[in-house]
mmCIF file of C-alpha atoms in Angstrom:
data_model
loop_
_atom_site.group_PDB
_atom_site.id
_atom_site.type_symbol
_atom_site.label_atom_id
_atom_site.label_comp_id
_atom_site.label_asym_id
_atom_site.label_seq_id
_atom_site.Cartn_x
_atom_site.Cartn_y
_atom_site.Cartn_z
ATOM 1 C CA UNK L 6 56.566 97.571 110.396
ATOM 2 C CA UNK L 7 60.048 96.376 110.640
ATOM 3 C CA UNK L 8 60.953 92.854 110.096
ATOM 4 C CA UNK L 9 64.524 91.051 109.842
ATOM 5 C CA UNK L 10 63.429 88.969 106.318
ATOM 6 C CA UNK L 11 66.811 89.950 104.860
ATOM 7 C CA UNK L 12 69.074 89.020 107.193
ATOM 8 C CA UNK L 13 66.966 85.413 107.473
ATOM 9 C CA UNK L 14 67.342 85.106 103.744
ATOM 10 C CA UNK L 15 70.997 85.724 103.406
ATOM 11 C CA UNK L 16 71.950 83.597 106.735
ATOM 12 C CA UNK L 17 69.891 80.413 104.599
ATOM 13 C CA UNK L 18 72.508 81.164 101.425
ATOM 14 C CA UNK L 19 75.701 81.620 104.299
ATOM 15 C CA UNK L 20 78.114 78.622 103.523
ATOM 16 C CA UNK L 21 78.899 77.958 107.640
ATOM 17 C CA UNK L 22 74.934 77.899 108.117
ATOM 18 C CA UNK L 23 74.349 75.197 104.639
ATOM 19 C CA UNK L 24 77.287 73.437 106.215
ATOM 20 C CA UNK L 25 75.505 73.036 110.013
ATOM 21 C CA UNK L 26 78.688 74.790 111.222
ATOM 22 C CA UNK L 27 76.646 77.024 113.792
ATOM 23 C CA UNK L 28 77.705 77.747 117.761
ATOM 24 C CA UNK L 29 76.037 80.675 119.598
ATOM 25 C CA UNK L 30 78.700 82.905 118.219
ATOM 26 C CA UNK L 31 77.124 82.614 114.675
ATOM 27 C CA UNK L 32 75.566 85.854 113.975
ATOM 28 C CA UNK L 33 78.911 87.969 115.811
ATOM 29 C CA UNK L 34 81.096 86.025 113.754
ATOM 30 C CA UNK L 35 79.532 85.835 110.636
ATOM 31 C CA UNK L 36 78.679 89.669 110.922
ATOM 32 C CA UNK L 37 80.811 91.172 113.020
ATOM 33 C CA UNK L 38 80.361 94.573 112.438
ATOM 34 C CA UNK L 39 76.380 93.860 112.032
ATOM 35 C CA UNK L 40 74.001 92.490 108.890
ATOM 36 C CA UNK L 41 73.802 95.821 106.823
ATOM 37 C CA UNK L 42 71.175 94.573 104.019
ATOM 38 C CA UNK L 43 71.365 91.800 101.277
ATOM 39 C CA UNK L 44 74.984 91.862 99.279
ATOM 40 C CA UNK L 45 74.892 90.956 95.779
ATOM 41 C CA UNK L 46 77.525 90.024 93.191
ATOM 42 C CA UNK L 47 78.466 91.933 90.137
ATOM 43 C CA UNK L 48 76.389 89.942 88.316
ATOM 44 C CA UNK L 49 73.764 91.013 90.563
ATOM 45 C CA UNK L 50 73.832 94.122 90.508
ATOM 46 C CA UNK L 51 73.886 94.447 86.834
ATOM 47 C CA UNK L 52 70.791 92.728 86.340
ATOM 48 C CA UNK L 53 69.184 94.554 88.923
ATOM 49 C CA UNK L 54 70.381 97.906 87.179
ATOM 50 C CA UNK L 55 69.144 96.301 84.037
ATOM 51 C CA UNK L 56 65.431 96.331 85.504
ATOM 52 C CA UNK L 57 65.420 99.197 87.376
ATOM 53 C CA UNK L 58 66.173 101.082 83.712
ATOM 54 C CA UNK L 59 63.815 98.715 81.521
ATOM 55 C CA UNK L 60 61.007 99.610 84.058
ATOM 56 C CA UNK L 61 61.723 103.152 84.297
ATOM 57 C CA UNK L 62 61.995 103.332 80.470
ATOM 58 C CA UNK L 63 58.811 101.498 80.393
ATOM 59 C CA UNK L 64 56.958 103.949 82.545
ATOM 60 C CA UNK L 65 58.621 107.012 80.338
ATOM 61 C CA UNK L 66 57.503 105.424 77.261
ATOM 62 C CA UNK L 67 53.805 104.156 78.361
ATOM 63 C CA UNK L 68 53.614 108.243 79.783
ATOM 64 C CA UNK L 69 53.671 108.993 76.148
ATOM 65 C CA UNK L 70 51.182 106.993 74.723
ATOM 66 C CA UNK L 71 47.563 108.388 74.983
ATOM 67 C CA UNK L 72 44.907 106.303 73.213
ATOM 68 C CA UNK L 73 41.929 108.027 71.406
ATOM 69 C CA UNK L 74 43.639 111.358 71.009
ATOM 70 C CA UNK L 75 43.733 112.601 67.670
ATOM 71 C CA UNK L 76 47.620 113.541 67.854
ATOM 72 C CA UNK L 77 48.063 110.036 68.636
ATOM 73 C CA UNK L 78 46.252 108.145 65.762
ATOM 74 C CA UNK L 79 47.786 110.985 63.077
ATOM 75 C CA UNK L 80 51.435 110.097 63.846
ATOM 76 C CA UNK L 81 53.501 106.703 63.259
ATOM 77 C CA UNK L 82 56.099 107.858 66.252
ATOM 78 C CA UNK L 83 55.685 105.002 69.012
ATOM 79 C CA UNK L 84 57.602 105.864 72.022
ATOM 80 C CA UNK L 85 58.460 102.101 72.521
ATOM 81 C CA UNK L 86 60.708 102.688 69.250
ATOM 82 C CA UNK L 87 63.119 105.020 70.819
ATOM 83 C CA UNK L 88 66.390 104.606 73.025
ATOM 84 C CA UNK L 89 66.480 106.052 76.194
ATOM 85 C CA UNK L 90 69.265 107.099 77.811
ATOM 86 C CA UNK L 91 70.028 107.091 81.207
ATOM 87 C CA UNK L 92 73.007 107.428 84.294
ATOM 88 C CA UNK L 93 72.369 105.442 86.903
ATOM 89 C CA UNK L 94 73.345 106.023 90.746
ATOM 90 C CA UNK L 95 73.376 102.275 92.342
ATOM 91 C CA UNK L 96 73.198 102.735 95.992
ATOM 92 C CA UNK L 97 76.507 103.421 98.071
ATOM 93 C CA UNK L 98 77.642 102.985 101.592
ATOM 94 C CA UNK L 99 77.874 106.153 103.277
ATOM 95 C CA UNK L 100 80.645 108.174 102.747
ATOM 96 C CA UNK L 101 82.051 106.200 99.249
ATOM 97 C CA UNK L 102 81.789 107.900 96.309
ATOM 98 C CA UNK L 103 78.969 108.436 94.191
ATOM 99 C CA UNK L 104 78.905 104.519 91.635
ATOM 100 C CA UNK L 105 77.272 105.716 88.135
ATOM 101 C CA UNK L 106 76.781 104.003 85.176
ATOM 102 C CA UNK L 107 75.831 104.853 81.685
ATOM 103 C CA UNK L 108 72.436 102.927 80.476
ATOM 104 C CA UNK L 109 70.751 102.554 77.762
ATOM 105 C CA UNK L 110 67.674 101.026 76.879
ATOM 106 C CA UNK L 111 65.598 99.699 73.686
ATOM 107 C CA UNK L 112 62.507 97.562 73.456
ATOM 108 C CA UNK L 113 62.657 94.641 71.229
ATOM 109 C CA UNK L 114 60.530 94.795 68.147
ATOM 110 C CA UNK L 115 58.591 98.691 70.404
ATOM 111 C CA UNK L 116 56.887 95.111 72.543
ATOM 112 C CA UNK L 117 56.753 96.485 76.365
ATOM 113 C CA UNK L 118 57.737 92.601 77.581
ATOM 114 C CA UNK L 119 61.159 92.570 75.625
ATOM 115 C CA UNK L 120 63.638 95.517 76.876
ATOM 116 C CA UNK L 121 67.666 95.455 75.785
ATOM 117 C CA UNK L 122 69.282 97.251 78.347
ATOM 118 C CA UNK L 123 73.423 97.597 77.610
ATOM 119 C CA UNK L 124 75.311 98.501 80.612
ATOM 120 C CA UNK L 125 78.825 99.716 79.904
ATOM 121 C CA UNK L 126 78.349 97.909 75.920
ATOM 122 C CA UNK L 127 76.814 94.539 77.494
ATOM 123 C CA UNK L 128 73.757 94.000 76.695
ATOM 124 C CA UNK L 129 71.019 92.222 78.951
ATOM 125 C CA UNK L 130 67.516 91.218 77.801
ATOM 126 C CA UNK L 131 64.860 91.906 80.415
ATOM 127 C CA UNK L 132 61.917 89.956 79.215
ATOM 128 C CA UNK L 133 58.537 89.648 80.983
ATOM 129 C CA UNK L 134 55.397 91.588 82.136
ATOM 130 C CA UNK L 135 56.759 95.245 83.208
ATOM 131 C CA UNK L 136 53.624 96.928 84.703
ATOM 132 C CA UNK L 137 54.650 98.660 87.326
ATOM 133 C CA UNK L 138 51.111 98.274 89.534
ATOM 134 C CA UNK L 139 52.147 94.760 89.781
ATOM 135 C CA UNK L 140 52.569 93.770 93.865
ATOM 136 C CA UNK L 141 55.791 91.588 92.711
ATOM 137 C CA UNK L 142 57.303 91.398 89.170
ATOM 138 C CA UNK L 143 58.417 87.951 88.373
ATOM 139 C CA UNK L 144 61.188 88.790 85.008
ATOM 140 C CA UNK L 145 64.139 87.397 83.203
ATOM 141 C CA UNK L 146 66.947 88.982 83.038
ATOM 142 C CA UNK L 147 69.079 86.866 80.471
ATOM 143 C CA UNK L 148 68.913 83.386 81.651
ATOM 144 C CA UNK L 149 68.405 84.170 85.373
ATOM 145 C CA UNK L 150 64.562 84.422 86.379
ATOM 146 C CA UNK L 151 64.864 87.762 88.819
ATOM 147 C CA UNK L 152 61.826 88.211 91.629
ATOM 148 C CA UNK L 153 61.637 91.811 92.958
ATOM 149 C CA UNK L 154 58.614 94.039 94.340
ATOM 150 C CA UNK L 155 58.646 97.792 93.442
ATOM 151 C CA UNK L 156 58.408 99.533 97.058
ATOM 152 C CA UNK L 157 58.410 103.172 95.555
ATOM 153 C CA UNK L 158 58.938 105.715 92.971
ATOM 154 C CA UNK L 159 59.614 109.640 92.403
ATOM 155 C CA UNK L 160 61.397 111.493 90.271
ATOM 156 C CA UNK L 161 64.594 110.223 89.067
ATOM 157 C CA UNK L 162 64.019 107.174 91.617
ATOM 158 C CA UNK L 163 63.100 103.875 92.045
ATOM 159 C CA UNK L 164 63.043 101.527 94.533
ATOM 160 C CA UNK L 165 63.202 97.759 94.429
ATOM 161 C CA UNK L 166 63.068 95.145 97.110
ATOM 162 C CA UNK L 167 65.440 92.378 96.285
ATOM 163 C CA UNK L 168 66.103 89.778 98.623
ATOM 164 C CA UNK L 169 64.021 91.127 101.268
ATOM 165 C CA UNK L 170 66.565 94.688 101.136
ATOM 166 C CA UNK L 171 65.726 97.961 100.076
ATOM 167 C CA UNK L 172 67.616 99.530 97.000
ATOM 168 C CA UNK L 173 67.023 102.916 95.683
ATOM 169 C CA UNK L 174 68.320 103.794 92.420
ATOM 170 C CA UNK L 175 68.361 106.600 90.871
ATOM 171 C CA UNK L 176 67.629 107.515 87.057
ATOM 172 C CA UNK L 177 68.953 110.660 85.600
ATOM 173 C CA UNK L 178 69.170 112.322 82.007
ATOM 174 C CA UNK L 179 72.809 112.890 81.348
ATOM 175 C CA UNK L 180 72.918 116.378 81.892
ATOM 176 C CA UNK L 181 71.186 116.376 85.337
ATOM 177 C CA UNK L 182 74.033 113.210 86.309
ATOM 178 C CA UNK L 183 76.917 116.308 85.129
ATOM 179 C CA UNK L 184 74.774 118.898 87.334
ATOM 180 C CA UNK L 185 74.634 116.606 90.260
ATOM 181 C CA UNK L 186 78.444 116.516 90.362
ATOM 182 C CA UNK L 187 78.611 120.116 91.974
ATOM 183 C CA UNK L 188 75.952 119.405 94.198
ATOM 184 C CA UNK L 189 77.389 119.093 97.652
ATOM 185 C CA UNK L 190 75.486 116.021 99.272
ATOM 186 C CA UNK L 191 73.148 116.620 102.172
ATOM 187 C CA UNK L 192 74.803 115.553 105.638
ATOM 188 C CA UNK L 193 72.530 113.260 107.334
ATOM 189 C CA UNK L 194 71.119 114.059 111.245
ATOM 190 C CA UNK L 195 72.569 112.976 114.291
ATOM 191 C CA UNK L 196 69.550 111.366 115.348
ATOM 192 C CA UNK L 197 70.529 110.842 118.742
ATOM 193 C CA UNK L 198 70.234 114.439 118.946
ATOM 194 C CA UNK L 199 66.898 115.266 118.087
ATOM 195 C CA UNK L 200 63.375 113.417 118.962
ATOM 196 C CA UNK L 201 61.133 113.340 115.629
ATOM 197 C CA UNK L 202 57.810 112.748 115.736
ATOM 198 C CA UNK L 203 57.232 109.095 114.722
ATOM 199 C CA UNK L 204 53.524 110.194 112.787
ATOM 200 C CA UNK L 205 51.222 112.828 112.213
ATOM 201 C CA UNK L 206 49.880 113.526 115.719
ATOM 202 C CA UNK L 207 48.780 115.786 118.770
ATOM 203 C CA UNK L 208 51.150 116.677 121.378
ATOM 204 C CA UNK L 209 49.653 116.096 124.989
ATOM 205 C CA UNK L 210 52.402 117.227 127.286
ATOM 206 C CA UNK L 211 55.940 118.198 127.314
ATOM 207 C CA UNK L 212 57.940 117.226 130.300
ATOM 208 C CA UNK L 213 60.946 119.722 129.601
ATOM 209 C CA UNK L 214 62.413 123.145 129.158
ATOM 210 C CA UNK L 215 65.565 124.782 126.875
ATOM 211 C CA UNK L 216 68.738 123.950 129.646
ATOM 212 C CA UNK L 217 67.645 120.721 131.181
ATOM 213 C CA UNK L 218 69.943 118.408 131.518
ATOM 214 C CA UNK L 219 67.851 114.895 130.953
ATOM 215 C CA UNK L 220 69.212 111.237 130.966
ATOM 216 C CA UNK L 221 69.222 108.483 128.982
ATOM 217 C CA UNK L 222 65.921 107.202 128.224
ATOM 218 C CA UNK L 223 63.939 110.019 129.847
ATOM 219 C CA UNK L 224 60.822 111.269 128.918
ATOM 220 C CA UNK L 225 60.962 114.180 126.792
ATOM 221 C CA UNK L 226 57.094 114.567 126.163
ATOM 222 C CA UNK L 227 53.991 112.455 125.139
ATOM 223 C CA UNK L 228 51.975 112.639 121.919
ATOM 224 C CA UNK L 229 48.675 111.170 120.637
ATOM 225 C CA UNK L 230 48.374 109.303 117.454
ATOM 226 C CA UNK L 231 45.289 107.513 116.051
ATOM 227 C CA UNK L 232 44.092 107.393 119.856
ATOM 228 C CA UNK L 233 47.100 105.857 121.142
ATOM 229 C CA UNK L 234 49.292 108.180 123.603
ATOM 230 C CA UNK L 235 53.296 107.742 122.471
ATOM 231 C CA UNK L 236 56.287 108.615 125.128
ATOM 232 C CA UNK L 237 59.289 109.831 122.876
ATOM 233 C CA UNK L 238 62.510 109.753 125.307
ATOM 234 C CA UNK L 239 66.027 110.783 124.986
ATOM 235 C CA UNK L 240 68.398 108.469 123.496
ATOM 236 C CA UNK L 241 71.283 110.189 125.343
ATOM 237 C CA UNK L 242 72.067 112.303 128.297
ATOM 238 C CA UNK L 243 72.610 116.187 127.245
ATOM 239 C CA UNK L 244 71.529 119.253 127.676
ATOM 240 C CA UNK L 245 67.878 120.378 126.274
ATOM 241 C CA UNK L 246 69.070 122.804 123.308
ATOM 242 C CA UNK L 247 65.023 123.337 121.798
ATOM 243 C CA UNK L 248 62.142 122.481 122.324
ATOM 244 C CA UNK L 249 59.647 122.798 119.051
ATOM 245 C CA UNK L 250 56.640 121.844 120.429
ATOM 246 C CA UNK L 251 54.035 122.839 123.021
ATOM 247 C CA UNK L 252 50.769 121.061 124.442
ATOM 248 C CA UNK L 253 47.648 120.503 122.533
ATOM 249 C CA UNK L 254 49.742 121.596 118.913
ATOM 250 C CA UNK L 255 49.240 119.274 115.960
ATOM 251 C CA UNK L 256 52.529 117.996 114.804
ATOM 252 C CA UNK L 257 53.162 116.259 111.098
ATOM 253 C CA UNK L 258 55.190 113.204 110.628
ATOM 254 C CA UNK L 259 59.045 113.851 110.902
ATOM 255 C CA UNK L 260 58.738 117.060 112.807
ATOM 256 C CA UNK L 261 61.707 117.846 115.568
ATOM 257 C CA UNK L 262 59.963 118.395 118.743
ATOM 258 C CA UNK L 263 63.122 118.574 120.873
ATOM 259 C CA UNK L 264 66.566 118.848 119.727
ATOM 260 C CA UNK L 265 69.584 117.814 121.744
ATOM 261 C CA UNK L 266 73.075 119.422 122.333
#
């Protein structure tokens, strides 16, 4: 479900809209090339950094401790003790180049509420309850109280909801961030040439064939999802280059069904 939270919360923090200075042309002024997610100030984005590493240093560490395991009561090593080490990738608009930063991370006196992380040699205490099955974390990073909600996590990533936007950021050992730099980045699909399947489903017709020229908005074919019949439609006229699917197959999530030239 889709909502437009962000863009309400940063038009209530816009100086024009505190001031009353609103006409219709508001929103193509103020965002004339579009509201593209929640910006934040340096500051900002350093303390969100900052917890993004405590709490992925605090999931590392609590990995590591197993209770009632002999190995664990026969050793004085505490994995809250340690440093950890991290690059971190802050998200980028597309196309700019790749924004790392070197990270590390303690915990104050091995306690899992107290985390120093120093970013580029400054250091910011991130102080409050880090479990991560928490549906919002309410922390404070230095002497700013920081409110964020932990929408996901896999390897090497973690992503936070701040302000009502999305922000992935990734967490890598140092020698997979010196890898990564001869990694040639994935180019993203022209979506407007190929019709994905919106959820795992059935397909119940298809309404054309490889060399069809179709319109705008025509319908390509029909599927059936949790008993509810979907029409997926072009989203430009072209030519029919493939078509994946066929009637009555069972289609995951994310699947091209018809692709576009």
């Amino acid at each position: 479900v889709t909502h437009n939270i962000p863009l309400l919360r940063d038009i209530v923090e816009e100086d024009r809209f505190r001031r009353g200075d609103i006409t219709t042309k508001y929103l193509p002024e103020v965002y004339p090339e579009g509201f593209r997610g929640a910006t934040m100030t340096a500051k900002e984005e350093n303390e969100l950094m900052a917890t993004a590493a405590a709490l992925w240093a605090r999931k590392i560490a609590r990995a590591q401790k197993f209770l009632n395991h002999p190995s664990a009561r026969s050793t004085v090593y505490d994995p809250f003790s340690k440093k950890y080490d991290f690059v971190v990738e802050f998200p980028k608009e597309e196309g700019a180049p790749r924004k790392t930063v070197d990270i590390d991370v303690t915990f104050k006196d091995a306690k899992d509420e107290h985390a120093v992380v120093t970013i580029n040699g400054k250091p910011f205490n991130v102080r409050g309850n880090m479990n991560l099955a928490q549906s919002v974390l309410q922390l404070k990073v230095e002497d700013d109280l920081l409110s964020t909600q932990i929408f996901g996590k896999k390897a090497g990533e973690i992503t936070l909801i701040y302000k009502g936007s999305q922000f992935k950021i990734k967490l890598m050992p140092r020698l997979a961030a010196e890898l990564l730099k001869y990694m040639p980045e994935k180019k993203k699909m022209d979506m407007s040439r190929v019709i994905c399947a919106p959820m795992p489903g059935m397909i119940k017709s298809v309404s054309v064939e490889v060399g069809q020229m179709v319109a705008e908005g025509q319908e390509l074919c029909v599927m059936e999802a949790m008993k509810m019949q979907n029409s997926l439609h072009a989203g430009k006229t072209a030519k029919v280059k493939a078509v994946n699917c066929k009637a009555g197959e069972t289609v995951d999530e994310g699947a091209v069904l018809v692709e576009l030239e």
